[in-house]
XYZ file of C-alpha atoms in Angstrom:
524
model
C -219.295 20.435 181.040
C -215.819 22.011 181.759
C -214.763 19.816 184.187
C -215.424 16.940 182.195
C -212.630 18.053 179.608
C -210.101 18.927 181.279
C -210.422 15.046 183.970
C -211.011 13.693 179.711
C -207.532 16.023 178.774
C -205.687 15.074 182.172
C -205.940 11.456 181.163
C -204.686 11.340 177.957
C -202.170 13.766 177.506
C -199.813 10.890 177.507
C -201.491 10.060 174.426
C -201.698 13.054 172.750
C -198.016 13.550 173.147
C -196.815 10.962 172.098
C -199.592 11.442 168.959
C -197.285 14.937 168.620
C -193.893 12.806 169.064
C -195.358 11.321 165.885
C -195.673 13.840 164.603
C -193.217 16.439 164.484
C -190.751 12.817 163.970
C -193.272 11.916 161.006
C -192.342 15.592 159.757
C -189.480 15.802 160.638
C -188.609 12.423 158.517
C -189.946 13.711 155.554
C -188.316 16.805 154.866
C -185.018 15.597 155.949
C -186.233 12.439 152.465
C -187.504 14.640 150.576
C -184.374 16.673 150.676
C -181.978 13.613 150.106
C -185.122 12.821 147.381
C -183.406 16.208 146.312
C -179.347 16.562 146.693
C -178.931 12.176 144.082
C -181.365 14.072 141.986
C -179.345 16.931 140.938
C -175.884 15.137 141.557
C -177.666 13.147 139.334
C -178.546 15.171 136.374
C -174.973 17.270 137.588
C -173.217 14.110 136.673
C -175.368 13.514 134.066
C -174.383 16.871 132.282
C -170.330 15.703 133.218
C -170.089 12.789 131.167
C -172.504 14.632 128.028
C -170.016 17.785 128.341
C -167.147 14.665 128.346
C -168.550 13.325 125.729
C -168.534 15.983 123.766
C -165.227 17.214 124.436
C -164.580 13.950 123.831
C -165.921 13.536 120.447
C -164.351 16.974 119.104
C -161.771 16.496 120.590
C -161.244 12.907 117.983
C -161.840 15.254 115.403
C -159.963 17.775 115.997
C -156.834 14.093 115.835
C -158.677 13.539 112.385
C -158.187 16.933 111.537
C -154.667 17.455 112.337
C -153.825 13.819 110.651
C -155.090 15.582 107.568
C -152.923 18.474 107.630
C -149.538 16.878 108.269
C -149.960 14.254 106.175
C -149.165 16.355 103.431
C -145.532 16.761 104.760
C -145.087 13.901 105.521
C -145.964 13.097 101.633
C -144.160 15.596 99.305
C -140.632 14.059 101.607
C -141.108 10.464 100.688
C -142.316 11.269 96.845
C -139.816 13.139 96.606
C -137.073 10.132 97.632
C -138.836 7.844 95.476
C -139.643 9.424 92.547
C -140.943 7.215 90.383
C -142.670 9.780 87.687
C -138.712 10.164 86.607
C -137.922 6.205 86.011
C -141.208 6.661 84.067
C -139.972 9.525 81.792
C -136.880 7.722 80.973
C -138.879 4.886 80.149
C -140.313 6.498 77.754
C -137.699 7.835 76.500
C -135.788 4.366 76.299
C -138.168 4.169 74.294
C -138.926 7.227 71.798
C -135.017 5.838 71.387
C -136.093 2.284 69.575
C -138.641 3.282 68.272
C -136.638 5.991 66.068
C -133.997 3.884 65.881
C -136.249 1.491 64.520
C -137.628 3.876 62.577
C -134.082 4.765 60.636
C -134.221 8.345 62.373
C -130.890 8.078 63.656
C -127.041 7.096 62.949
C -126.514 4.185 62.171
C -123.318 4.361 62.943
C -124.125 5.996 66.574
C -127.480 3.259 67.181
C -126.778 0.925 70.162
C -128.179 -2.297 69.470
C -130.817 -3.566 71.612
C -130.044 -5.238 75.094
C -132.169 -8.183 74.151
C -134.532 -10.393 71.503
C -137.692 -8.711 70.026
C -140.191 -10.567 72.135
C -139.106 -9.078 75.178
C -138.068 -5.723 73.761
C -142.655 -6.390 72.044
C -142.968 -7.056 76.484
C -141.217 -4.029 77.362
C -143.556 -2.373 74.821
C -146.747 -3.540 76.412
C -145.980 -3.622 80.608
C -144.637 0.336 79.223
C -147.597 1.271 77.507
C -150.421 -0.390 80.090
C -148.123 0.557 82.728
C -148.810 4.564 81.749
C -152.785 3.452 80.214
C -153.733 3.172 84.021
C -151.352 5.295 86.025
C -152.315 8.441 86.964
C -149.105 9.772 83.925
C -150.862 10.204 80.732
C -149.280 10.181 77.698
C -149.254 13.640 76.634
C -147.722 13.952 80.020
C -144.423 12.857 79.501
C -143.494 13.292 75.498
C -144.911 17.195 77.284
C -142.232 16.775 80.481
C -139.731 14.551 78.132
C -139.344 17.462 75.629
C -138.627 19.363 77.735
C -135.565 17.212 79.515
C -134.032 17.499 76.873
C -134.086 21.037 76.152
C -133.595 21.802 79.650
C -130.210 18.989 78.624
C -131.014 16.263 81.451
C -128.084 13.822 81.273
C -130.129 10.483 80.133
C -130.526 7.241 82.595
C -127.633 4.432 81.672
C -129.421 2.166 83.449
C -131.386 -0.544 80.679
C -134.572 -0.952 80.694
C -134.456 -4.135 83.083
C -133.090 -1.637 85.795
C -135.277 0.740 85.181
C -138.133 -1.474 85.829
C -136.922 -3.068 89.179
C -136.643 1.129 90.254
C -139.800 1.135 89.184
C -141.226 -1.931 90.150
C -139.866 -1.399 93.767
C -140.435 1.787 94.151
C -144.168 1.703 93.251
C -144.543 -0.512 95.589
C -142.267 0.936 99.014
C -143.788 4.758 97.979
C -147.512 3.164 98.210
C -146.657 1.193 101.990
C -144.222 3.520 103.544
C -147.146 6.496 103.737
C -149.255 3.568 104.396
C -147.013 3.053 107.444
C -146.526 6.590 107.521
C -151.004 7.932 108.095
C -151.579 4.671 110.308
C -148.559 5.626 112.757
C -148.945 9.372 112.672
C -152.738 9.036 113.431
C -151.498 7.287 116.849
C -148.791 9.563 117.139
C -151.536 12.526 116.828
C -153.603 10.678 119.118
C -152.499 9.634 122.179
C -150.378 13.712 121.595
C -154.467 15.370 121.459
C -156.014 12.971 123.908
C -153.065 12.998 127.086
C -153.761 17.305 125.914
C -157.231 16.989 126.250
C -157.663 14.624 129.093
C -155.448 17.482 131.224
C -156.996 19.656 130.070
C -160.292 18.778 130.914
C -158.479 18.244 134.496
C -157.888 22.405 134.932
C -162.001 23.181 134.016
C -162.320 21.218 136.314
C -160.348 21.700 139.159
C -161.212 25.807 138.213
C -165.015 25.426 138.542
C -164.514 23.875 141.652
C -163.098 26.716 143.520
C -165.496 28.254 142.774
C -168.046 28.547 146.043
C -170.927 27.282 144.873
C -172.795 31.221 145.867
C -171.137 32.344 142.507
C -173.075 31.491 139.546
C -170.614 31.956 136.903
C -168.573 29.562 135.792
C -165.550 30.124 134.265
C -163.272 27.254 132.739
C -159.826 28.609 132.518
C -158.033 28.416 135.987
C -157.051 32.307 137.348
C -156.152 31.263 141.379
C -151.847 31.473 142.469
C -151.950 27.766 143.011
C -149.840 26.572 140.298
C -152.681 24.129 139.488
C -152.452 25.826 135.970
C -149.021 23.850 135.230
C -149.604 21.024 137.061
C -152.473 20.191 134.343
C -150.780 20.581 132.335
C -153.176 23.631 129.992
C -149.855 25.712 129.496
C -149.898 26.967 125.643
C -146.254 27.074 124.958
C -146.214 23.210 126.958
C -148.794 22.232 124.364
C -146.864 23.522 121.570
C -144.023 22.142 122.573
C -144.866 18.563 123.038
C -146.953 18.419 119.587
C -143.943 19.589 117.695
C -142.086 16.486 118.041
C -144.106 14.796 116.044
C -141.880 16.311 113.847
C -139.912 13.371 114.538
C -142.350 11.363 111.815
C -142.668 13.581 108.984
C -138.974 14.342 108.341
C -137.125 11.177 109.883
C -139.116 8.226 111.077
C -140.591 7.919 107.821
C -137.315 7.198 106.620
C -136.090 4.900 108.794
C -139.858 3.370 108.275
C -138.490 3.517 104.145
C -135.576 1.419 104.197
C -137.838 -0.755 106.621
C -140.145 -1.885 104.260
C -137.910 -1.410 101.440
C -135.831 -4.183 101.642
C -138.525 -6.056 102.360
C -140.348 -5.608 99.401
C -137.381 -6.721 97.120
C -136.540 -9.359 98.938
C -140.722 -9.698 98.326
C -141.539 -8.775 95.162
C -137.977 -9.077 93.270
C -137.780 -11.758 91.695
C -141.344 -10.473 89.660
C -141.271 -9.524 86.091
C -143.484 -6.668 85.379
C -145.091 -8.792 82.689
C -146.085 -12.153 84.639
C -149.620 -12.633 85.082
C -150.234 -11.934 89.427
C -153.491 -13.578 90.806
C -155.787 -11.219 93.511
C -154.584 -14.006 96.227
C -151.013 -14.320 95.062
C -150.596 -10.875 95.507
C -152.447 -10.484 98.484
C -150.112 -13.592 99.867
C -147.232 -11.213 98.410
C -147.926 -7.864 100.253
C -149.317 -10.490 102.858
C -145.411 -11.631 102.900
C -144.169 -7.163 103.007
C -145.485 -7.123 105.913
C -144.402 -9.989 108.267
C -141.298 -9.327 107.315
C -141.992 -5.489 108.497
C -143.732 -6.349 111.384
C -142.880 -9.066 112.509
C -144.147 -12.917 111.206
C -145.464 -13.929 114.723
C -148.046 -12.344 117.341
C -145.007 -12.414 119.475
C -142.928 -10.644 116.882
C -145.401 -8.164 116.636
C -145.856 -6.929 120.014
C -142.086 -6.933 120.942
C -141.037 -4.911 117.596
C -139.819 -0.940 119.277
C -142.366 1.833 117.275
C -140.953 4.716 119.674
C -137.996 4.939 117.393
C -139.785 5.800 114.259
C -142.605 8.622 116.626
C -140.467 10.260 118.776
C -137.161 11.265 118.689
C -134.070 9.753 121.995
C -133.493 11.773 124.846
C -130.481 13.207 123.267
C -132.112 15.003 120.163
C -135.053 16.250 122.049
C -133.045 19.393 122.059
C -132.432 19.776 118.205
C -135.673 19.034 117.317
C -137.752 22.392 119.262
C -135.015 23.783 117.993
C -135.367 22.183 114.116
C -138.965 23.100 114.327
C -137.683 27.151 115.545
C -139.165 26.092 119.404
C -136.330 27.004 120.366
C -133.472 29.590 119.297
C -129.996 27.705 117.908
C -126.983 27.904 119.930
C -124.912 27.267 115.726
C -125.379 29.860 114.411
C -129.160 33.554 114.406
C -130.768 30.909 111.281
C -132.927 28.316 112.487
C -131.537 25.075 111.630
C -134.029 22.638 108.909
C -133.662 18.915 111.631
C -132.737 17.492 107.957
C -129.339 18.151 108.167
C -127.390 18.852 111.823
C -124.986 19.630 113.352
C -122.224 16.466 112.394
C -122.282 15.780 116.426
C -125.607 17.067 117.530
C -125.218 15.576 120.324
C -122.124 17.535 121.829
C -122.773 20.596 123.239
C -126.377 20.901 123.677
C -128.098 20.876 127.052
C -130.467 18.126 127.533
C -135.169 19.303 128.150
C -134.026 22.677 131.644
C -135.641 21.578 134.680
C -138.403 24.631 133.999
C -139.520 22.214 131.223
C -141.113 19.063 133.557
C -144.480 18.653 132.502
C -143.005 18.610 128.953
C -140.787 15.318 130.387
C -143.392 14.053 131.877
C -145.629 14.599 128.726
C -142.985 12.486 126.517
C -142.413 9.878 128.856
C -145.876 8.831 129.005
C -146.409 9.262 125.075
C -143.267 7.017 124.758
C -144.862 4.038 127.573
C -148.583 4.280 126.250
C -146.489 3.981 122.157
C -144.577 1.022 124.511
C -147.446 -0.301 124.944
C -149.447 -3.853 123.986
C -151.997 -2.114 122.945
C -150.353 0.482 120.482
C -149.187 -2.706 118.729
C -152.690 -4.055 118.751
C -153.832 -0.855 117.432
C -151.457 -0.039 114.588
C -152.013 -3.689 113.644
C -155.886 -3.152 113.211
C -155.111 0.418 111.562
C -152.931 -1.248 108.644
C -155.369 -4.168 108.214
C -157.639 -1.439 107.136
C -155.362 0.316 104.878
C -154.255 -2.577 103.246
C -157.504 -4.344 102.481
C -159.008 -1.040 100.702
C -155.593 -1.037 98.868
C -156.338 -4.897 98.431
C -159.959 -5.692 97.957
C -161.004 -2.604 96.660
C -158.673 0.204 95.022
C -156.587 -2.474 92.959
C -159.252 -5.438 93.311
C -161.491 -2.353 91.474
C -159.096 -0.676 88.744
C -156.158 -3.973 87.924
C -158.676 -6.931 87.768
C -161.748 -4.930 86.625
C -163.901 -7.297 89.284
C -166.755 -5.034 91.409
C -166.393 -3.888 94.665
C -166.985 -5.892 97.631
C -168.747 -2.497 99.541
C -170.630 -1.807 96.793
C -172.696 -5.257 95.782
C -176.080 -5.309 98.054
C -175.831 -6.943 101.052
C -179.619 -8.656 100.426
C -178.237 -9.907 96.519
C -175.790 -12.927 96.597
C -172.769 -12.525 96.408
C -171.526 -13.468 92.493
C -169.484 -17.035 92.807
C -165.856 -14.997 91.516
C -162.541 -17.209 91.569
C -160.222 -14.155 92.564
C -157.157 -16.874 91.861
C -158.072 -16.510 89.310
C -158.352 -13.153 88.115
C -154.620 -12.050 87.090
C -153.414 -9.175 86.232
C -150.383 -7.872 85.100
C -148.384 -6.439 86.892
C -147.838 -3.758 85.183
C -150.868 -2.802 85.864
C -150.666 -2.975 89.390
C -147.986 -0.517 89.611
C -150.160 1.396 87.804
C -152.617 1.489 90.361
C -150.444 1.882 93.327
C -148.833 4.220 91.485
C -151.775 6.556 91.838
C -152.699 4.674 94.692
C -149.918 6.565 96.398
C -151.041 9.833 95.669
C -154.794 9.160 97.047
C -152.927 8.060 100.348
C -151.418 11.061 100.965
C -153.222 13.871 99.125
C -155.717 12.062 99.016
C -160.096 14.753 98.733
C -161.559 13.386 100.570
C -159.263 10.219 102.176
C -160.431 7.211 101.460
C -157.105 5.782 103.300
C -158.341 7.604 106.267
C -161.891 7.002 106.987
C -160.624 3.341 106.070
C -158.313 4.102 109.909
C -161.768 5.379 111.674
C -163.796 3.260 110.503
C -161.672 0.632 112.872
C -163.859 1.629 116.588
C -161.091 -0.424 118.655
C -159.471 3.202 117.608
C -161.910 5.843 119.640
C -161.882 3.352 122.666
C -158.307 3.375 122.921
C -158.735 6.897 122.641
C -161.497 6.806 125.362
C -159.665 4.862 127.831
C -156.542 7.604 127.368
C -158.774 10.505 127.471
C -160.869 9.051 130.353
C -157.757 7.824 132.951
C -157.937 8.951 136.008
C -153.899 8.200 136.452
C -152.761 11.465 135.651
C -153.231 12.074 139.151
C -150.622 9.238 140.174
C -148.502 10.979 137.150
C -148.769 14.666 139.480
C -145.132 13.856 141.528
C -143.728 17.184 141.535
C -146.829 19.757 140.879
C -147.754 18.120 144.797
C -148.578 21.778 146.715
C -145.528 22.755 149.108
C -146.162 20.984 152.662
C -148.839 18.819 151.162
C -147.853 15.532 152.463
C -148.570 12.079 150.539
C -150.838 9.304 151.363
C -149.599 6.736 153.658
C -148.714 3.425 149.829
C -148.755 -0.305 150.672
C -145.148 -2.283 150.045
C -146.410 -3.583 146.855
C -147.982 -0.096 145.844
C -143.761 1.729 146.088
C -142.530 -2.289 144.617
C -144.647 -2.176 141.484
C -143.873 0.924 140.722
C -140.470 0.173 141.334
C -140.566 -2.201 139.040
C -142.412 -0.444 136.411
C -140.009 2.185 135.831
C -142.164 4.711 139.476
C -145.086 7.139 138.426
C -145.108 7.047 135.091
C -144.622 3.256 134.277
C -147.050 2.791 136.781
C -149.245 4.666 134.993
C -148.885 2.885 132.102
C -149.563 -0.526 134.082
C -152.790 0.862 134.714
C -153.955 1.356 131.649
C -152.475 -1.532 130.322
C -155.579 -3.343 133.189
C -157.704 -0.305 131.879
C -157.753 -0.989 128.334
C -158.023 -5.102 128.968
C -161.436 -5.550 130.966
C -162.559 -3.752 127.387
C -161.243 -5.664 125.629
C -161.538 -8.920 127.335
C -157.622 -9.862 127.149
């Protein structure tokens, strides 16, 4: 029995060896496959967590942008309201009306009475227009009388302008003020989105590098770079640099808005100048007039709008960058111990002002990247959409409902048939429209909640624009001076070098990549 078993084993030992080898190989292969499946599952889980973390950071960053805009907007609003005092013009008109009523009642000395500047019908129409303006505006008659009496007690000089001149000033100032605030709000929103998303992306990359520097066995997760490898300055995760970079929004709040106001005022004078406050203006005509003002400011054709340069309104020229930092209190002024005002710089700001030092290389890179993004075609495209949203809210919602007494389109249920309203027939006095525009200027700058900021938030392309900035990886293209000493630069094709030279260096190549990504998203 034992011999037969031995003989059988000898005869089948090759088969046993093959079977054991197959089983062993299958076991090894199975363990390998299981390990790969577990590794893939872990990698997918890490990717999901990383994407969720990135999405959460991005959403928080956009909320910070909205809060920042609402915090900065009152500064520009105060400056614009002070530069265009519509309320004081209204007080002068009210004072002239009171004088006219006093003369007609015989309360003034006949020898000192000033003859009427026009026919009685014109005077009556002016009184009706002023009454319409007061009834529609946020300025009540009691407030007007109180302010007028207070100015008389203070001995304020009376206006020497005629009623026609005052009405023309009121018309131009009220429209210019509202439109300037809309442009300022839209530009401030875009500038803040660019600034905070650039910083948010750099801080996110810094946290990723910091987390990758820890060993897998280390369970501690730190979002701060605690190594002395100079990674923190490279990625711009420097508090002082970020503060200086955000300070440059002061240029728009104190200088840029004035240039915008001058351009808008010239367009308003050319378009609304011939209109009389007593004139009936159909809603369609008003929309056409507003569109004509925008064409004169932004450009009449798509080519003109794309070629329009908004950079000078948002970022100071290089010879005044140091002045902005000193005027905002970030740097000490070399002229005196006090901080100079950005509104009243020295007589020759370019003299005796040193350029930004080499220690501000991260700040310089941030400013260059911001400038390239502002000059890119997507910026103009998004700005046009933001202006469309804000001007549409002003015209199609506020003026339509308050001046023309038409229902708000957003209040009509979708399942209900929209009433056939001929907006071309609906008319309103220009004085009533000016009253609504005057009140909306305060709503644009200081409204709580700010409906115009909400209209801007409703533009989906704005979030897509911010997402492209936040998620683009061309930051690695702009690290030029951030490489470790002795690191060898990877070889590049001649086409890449030539493209960078044509685009103006590393930042130009990064902007070209940004425009390429944006074109894929928008399909343009």
